[in-house]
Short mmCIF file of C-alpha atoms in Angstrom, two decimals:
data_model
loop_
_atom_site.label_atom_id
_atom_site.label_comp_id
_atom_site.label_asym_id
_atom_site.label_seq_id
_atom_site.Cartn_x
_atom_site.Cartn_y
_atom_site.Cartn_z
CA MET A 625 94.65 92.69 89.79
CA THR A 626 97.43 92.74 92.29
CA GLU A 627 98.35 89.17 91.34
CA LEU A 628 99.83 90.45 88.07
CA LEU A 629 102.13 92.86 89.92
CA THR A 630 103.00 90.27 92.56
CA ASN A 631 104.19 87.93 89.79
CA VAL A 632 106.59 90.61 88.52
CA ILE A 633 108.04 91.08 92.00
CA ASP A 634 108.24 87.34 92.76
CA HIS A 635 109.54 86.10 89.41
CA VAL A 636 111.39 89.02 87.82
CA GLY A 637 112.63 90.76 90.95
CA GLU A 638 111.82 93.47 93.43
CA GLY A 639 112.51 96.92 92.02
CA THR A 640 111.87 95.83 88.43
CA PRO A 641 110.15 98.65 86.54
CA ALA A 642 106.63 97.74 85.48
CA THR A 643 103.85 99.56 83.69
CA VAL A 644 100.22 99.05 84.70
CA ARG A 645 97.38 99.96 82.37
CA ILE A 646 93.64 99.75 83.09
CA ALA A 647 91.15 100.30 80.30
CA VAL A 648 87.44 99.88 79.80
CA LEU A 649 86.90 98.08 76.51
CA PRO A 650 84.00 98.78 74.10
CA THR A 651 82.49 95.49 75.32
CA GLY A 652 82.21 96.93 78.85
CA ARG A 653 84.93 94.63 80.14
CA THR A 654 87.88 95.98 82.11
CA ARG A 655 91.32 95.08 80.78
CA VAL A 656 94.28 95.16 83.16
CA GLU A 657 97.81 94.93 81.70
CA VAL A 658 101.16 94.73 83.47
CA THR A 659 104.31 95.08 81.35
CA ASP A 660 107.81 94.27 82.59
CA PRO A 661 111.22 94.10 80.87
CA ASP A 662 111.76 90.31 81.07
CA PRO A 663 110.26 88.45 78.10
CA ARG A 664 111.53 85.11 79.41
CA ALA A 665 109.85 84.94 82.86
CA LEU A 666 106.43 83.75 81.72
CA PRO A 667 103.54 83.04 84.06
CA LEU A 668 102.54 79.39 84.21
CA LEU A 669 99.26 78.08 85.59
CA THR A 670 100.12 74.94 87.54
CA GLY A 671 98.07 72.51 89.56
CA PRO A 672 96.31 73.59 92.73
CA ALA A 673 98.48 74.75 95.62
CA GLY A 674 98.50 72.59 98.72
CA ALA A 675 97.10 73.79 102.03
CA THR A 676 100.58 74.51 103.42
CA ASP A 677 102.14 75.96 100.24
CA GLU A 678 103.26 79.56 100.63
CA SER A 679 102.77 80.42 96.95
CA GLY A 680 101.15 79.11 93.80
CA ARG A 681 97.66 80.51 94.16
CA GLY A 682 98.01 83.80 92.25
CA LEU A 683 97.44 82.61 88.70
CA ALA A 684 94.79 80.13 89.84
CA LEU A 685 92.95 83.07 91.41
CA LEU A 686 93.42 85.14 88.26
CA ASP A 687 92.21 82.23 86.12
CA ALA A 688 89.12 81.84 88.29
CA LEU A 689 88.18 85.54 88.36
CA ALA A 690 89.13 86.72 84.87
CA LEU A 691 86.98 86.15 81.83
CA ARG A 692 90.23 85.54 79.97
CA TRP A 693 93.92 86.27 80.39
CA GLY A 694 97.14 85.85 78.47
CA VAL A 695 100.68 86.97 77.73
CA GLU A 696 102.03 89.08 74.87
CA GLN A 697 105.78 88.78 74.34
CA GLY A 698 108.03 91.36 72.74
CA GLY A 699 111.77 91.25 72.15
CA ASP A 700 112.54 93.17 75.32
CA ARG A 701 109.37 92.87 77.39
CA LYS A 702 106.21 90.96 78.12
CA THR A 703 102.70 92.05 79.00
CA VAL A 704 100.45 89.88 81.12
CA TRP A 705 96.83 90.89 80.77
CA CYS A 706 93.40 89.91 81.97
CA GLU A 707 89.85 90.93 81.20
CA LEU A 708 87.24 91.27 83.91
CA SER A 709 83.51 91.81 83.63
CA GLY A 710 82.24 95.32 84.29
CA GLU A 711 83.98 98.63 84.74
CA PRO A 712 86.57 99.19 87.48
CA PRO A 713 85.64 101.16 90.58
CA LEU A 714 86.41 104.87 90.23
CA ASP A 715 89.27 104.60 92.74
CA ALA A 716 91.09 102.20 90.40
CA VAL A 717 91.22 104.65 87.50
CA ARG A 718 91.20 108.04 89.23
CA ALA A 719 94.37 110.07 88.88
CA PRO A 720 96.37 110.43 92.09
CA ALA A 721 95.35 113.38 94.22
CA ALA A 722 97.58 116.44 94.30
CA PRO A 723 99.87 116.51 97.32
CA ALA A 724 98.50 118.29 100.35
CA VAL A 725 99.75 121.83 100.85
CA ARG A 726 101.09 122.40 104.34
CA SER A 727 100.39 125.71 106.01
CA GLY A 728 103.24 127.73 107.52
CA ARG A 729 101.88 127.55 111.06
#
């Protein structure tokens, strides 16, 4: 879910290194995890965003779409995760394609 990455950019800072993991669990659910190096900047689900608010909908959207979600804190990092029903589309888990080889023409 892009909302997890957007939260890192918005609340921890652009350029912050993050790790994204996608796994299919034995239950058939898809688990998405985003880890960043700031254990203090925790996501907080607040009340609904107003019609003219420019932010505040990301976690509400995540909360509505995910079967469950949460945060795991470590001493030097945090991981925000969510579980979705079903397996991800192949494009979400496929390894990046090899770079195109240019001909010498």
